[in-house]
Amino acid sequence: MIKALLLESIHPNGKESLEAIGAEVTTQSGALDEEELIEALQGVHLLGIRSKTHITQRVIDNAPDLKAIGAYCIGTNQIDLPAASGAGVAVFNAPFSNTRSVVELALAEIIALTRRLTEKDKALHAGRWDKSAQGAHEVRGRVLGIVGYGNIGTQLSVVAEALGMQVIFYDTAEKLALGNAKRMGSLDALLEKADIVTLHVDGRPGNAGMFGAAHFAKMKDGAVFLNLSRGFLVDYAHLRKEIVSERLAGAAVDVFPEEPKSQGDPFDSELRDLPNVILTPHIGGSTQEAQENIGYFVSGKVGDFVQYGATDLSVNLPNLAIDAPRYGTFRFTHLHQNVPGVLANVNNVLSEVGANIEAQMLATFGDLGYVSTDIGSPLTPEALQALHSIEGTIRVRSLNGAH
Ligand SMILES: NC(=O)c1ccc[n+]([C@@H]2O[C@H](COP(=O)([O-])OP(=O)(O)OC[C@H]3O[C@@H](n4cnc5c(N)ncnc54)[C@H](O)[C@@H]3O)[C@@H](O)[C@H]2O)c1
């Protein structure tokens, strides 16, 4: 019986998906501290957390039954990944489940900024009738410049074209242009053409401060700027100057270099109290639909790992996309140090016990190697013991019997 513990009010469909594969699931609304977690993890094979539960080396060392951790969120900073890898515990997250939510917020903001809705709304709430077309535009026909054409950038591209926008994009990697979108050869070329510039690059360290005074200076007069990616990418002090001087017509910012930790905490930014600037508290991906998608997605991943040994999209183990073993075959997985000879030693053990290999797949990632082997007869306890004894072995799992 697979035992799962889901903390931090994970969407109920996360529990349902695990129950569907026969797991016994316990849920808890809050996070647990280190001591409580160690106690709660005895006998638990799958752990589900969000951002508030910290998985330390000590937790991993004291959770011998743990096989997989599902981070029902995007980030995995709260998990000591090397510790998890060292114990053969697979970690999965949900990197794409909130893509659509971010795209829809960006679109809403693009329209709101281009129509100067924020100012009209504020004026009317303040009791002032301000009916004018000054500075208000349709988005149809305007040029949308997407910087970073990944999951979010590409989906925004498709939906923006449906609104009649002309999409141009810049990405440092080779990317296929969708629809009528046009790839720009440089960021500068994009900035010179775009009426709206929106950042959707990833948060790799090299991107810190990637958008500063020189980039704002290249943007068109009256253009608008959006950042829903990462706060540390942009010089917000300079963005303030561009808005105050009215060279840029507006901005929408969802992410900040320093973000408050808890609900209700105070917030400050150089971008507060500016006209036609929309500030949101990192809610680009925060919708009920995204939570639902995350529940299914992560439970599916940890479920496939525990049942079949599949590790595709694991953030810490070599990725192997494998389905259920063929009927009548018996699977075991072997996680090891990525050093020469381990695979040969695994196969020597099988040959010594007369086990026929029906299918075998190997993946490596950094200093880890992971091999899944389907054999024609059940793995004997002696063979399992011999596999454990191979030098460099981290974890062996027999998926049709002993673990
Ligand atoms: N606001 C939110 O709530 C929220 C939610 C989800 C994701 N995000 C953020 O959105 C961003 C994009 O997410 P994604 O899933 O589309 O990521 P992704 O990894 O799929 O795409 C990022 C793209 O940016 C490109 N890129 C990286 N550096 C670049 C540079 N300097 N110039 C041009 N292109 C560059 C990459 O090649 C890649 O194609 C990430 O920073 C992510 O953290 C924010």
Short mmCIF file of C-alpha atoms and ligand atoms in Angstrom, two decimals, residues 74 94-99 101-103 105 146-155 169-175 187 199-204 206-208 210 227-233 253-255 259 280-286, ligand 1:
data_model
loop_
_atom_site.label_atom_id
_atom_site.label_comp_id
_atom_site.label_asym_id
_atom_site.label_seq_id
_atom_site.Cartn_x
_atom_site.Cartn_y
_atom_site.Cartn_z
CA ILE A 74 6.51 26.09 -9.44
CA ALA A 94 4.45 21.88 -11.94
CA PRO A 95 6.38 24.19 -14.25
CA PHE A 96 3.64 24.68 -16.87
CA SER A 97 0.33 24.40 -15.04
CA ASN A 98 -0.20 28.14 -14.64
CA THR A 99 1.00 29.27 -18.07
CA SER A 101 -3.20 32.18 -16.09
CA VAL A 102 -0.11 34.36 -16.66
CA VAL A 103 -1.03 34.87 -20.31
CA LEU A 105 -3.30 38.49 -16.81
CA ILE A 146 7.54 39.48 -26.42
CA VAL A 147 10.95 39.01 -24.82
CA GLY A 148 11.39 35.31 -23.97
CA TYR A 149 9.41 33.01 -26.29
CA GLY A 150 9.01 30.04 -23.96
CA ASN A 151 5.85 28.45 -22.51
CA ILE A 152 4.25 31.75 -21.58
CA GLY A 153 5.66 33.87 -24.43
CA THR A 154 4.44 31.48 -27.15
CA GLN A 155 0.95 31.13 -25.69
CA PHE A 169 9.56 38.32 -30.31
CA TYR A 170 13.14 37.96 -29.22
CA ASP A 171 14.61 34.85 -27.60
CA THR A 172 18.25 33.94 -27.03
CA ALA A 173 17.44 30.34 -28.01
CA GLU A 174 16.35 29.16 -31.46
CA LYS A 175 12.51 29.24 -31.37
CA LEU A 187 16.46 42.79 -28.26
CA LEU A 199 9.17 40.21 -20.42
CA HIS A 200 8.74 36.43 -20.17
CA VAL A 201 12.33 35.24 -19.80
CA ASP A 202 13.41 32.73 -17.17
CA GLY A 203 15.22 33.63 -13.96
CA ARG A 204 18.70 32.28 -14.75
CA GLY A 206 22.77 35.75 -16.06
CA ASN A 207 19.45 37.56 -16.58
CA ALA A 208 19.81 39.66 -13.40
CA MET A 210 19.00 42.43 -18.05
CA ASN A 227 7.10 42.37 -16.33
CA LEU A 228 5.40 39.21 -15.10
CA SER A 229 8.57 37.10 -15.09
CA ARG A 230 11.08 37.85 -12.29
CA GLY A 231 11.64 41.03 -10.26
CA PHE A 232 15.43 41.08 -10.29
CA LEU A 233 15.59 41.40 -14.08
CA VAL A 253 4.50 44.76 -12.80
CA ASP A 254 3.67 41.49 -11.01
CA VAL A 255 7.12 40.56 -9.67
CA GLU A 259 8.61 40.31 -2.13
CA THR A 280 -0.05 43.09 -8.60
CA PRO A 281 1.35 40.87 -5.79
CA HIS A 282 2.91 38.07 -7.90
CA ILE A 283 -0.48 36.64 -8.85
CA GLY A 284 0.24 35.95 -12.53
CA GLY A 285 -0.16 32.23 -11.98
CA SER A 286 -2.61 32.37 -9.07
N1 LIG B 1 4.04 36.02 -12.42
C1 LIG B 1 3.85 34.76 -12.11
O1 LIG B 1 3.07 34.41 -11.25
C2 LIG B 1 4.59 33.72 -12.90
C3 LIG B 1 4.03 32.45 -13.07
C4 LIG B 1 4.72 31.51 -13.86
C5 LIG B 1 5.97 31.83 -14.40
N2 LIG B 1 6.49 33.07 -14.16
C6 LIG B 1 7.80 33.46 -14.74
O2 LIG B 1 7.62 33.68 -16.14
C7 LIG B 1 8.85 33.49 -16.81
C8 LIG B 1 8.63 32.67 -18.06
O3 LIG B 1 8.11 31.39 -17.74
P1 LIG B 1 8.06 30.24 -18.86
O4 LIG B 1 7.40 29.05 -18.23
O5 LIG B 1 7.54 30.78 -20.12
O6 LIG B 1 9.63 29.96 -19.01
P2 LIG B 1 10.38 29.20 -20.19
O7 LIG B 1 11.62 28.68 -19.59
O8 LIG B 1 9.44 28.27 -20.89
O9 LIG B 1 10.73 30.38 -21.22
C9 LIG B 1 11.71 31.34 -21.00
C10 LIG B 1 12.28 31.73 -22.35
O10 LIG B 1 13.12 32.87 -22.17
C11 LIG B 1 14.25 32.70 -23.02
N3 LIG B 1 15.32 33.56 -22.51
C12 LIG B 1 16.08 33.38 -21.39
N4 LIG B 1 16.89 34.43 -21.20
C13 LIG B 1 16.63 35.29 -22.22
C14 LIG B 1 17.14 36.56 -22.55
N5 LIG B 1 18.06 37.17 -21.80
N6 LIG B 1 16.66 37.17 -23.66
C15 LIG B 1 15.72 36.56 -24.44
N7 LIG B 1 15.20 35.36 -24.16
C16 LIG B 1 15.64 34.73 -23.05
C17 LIG B 1 14.54 31.22 -22.98
O11 LIG B 1 15.31 30.80 -24.07
C18 LIG B 1 13.12 30.64 -23.00
O12 LIG B 1 12.66 30.42 -24.31
C19 LIG B 1 9.78 32.84 -15.79
O13 LIG B 1 10.66 33.82 -15.30
C20 LIG B 1 8.86 32.38 -14.69
O14 LIG B 1 9.50 32.38 -13.43
C21 LIG B 1 5.83 34.02 -13.45
#
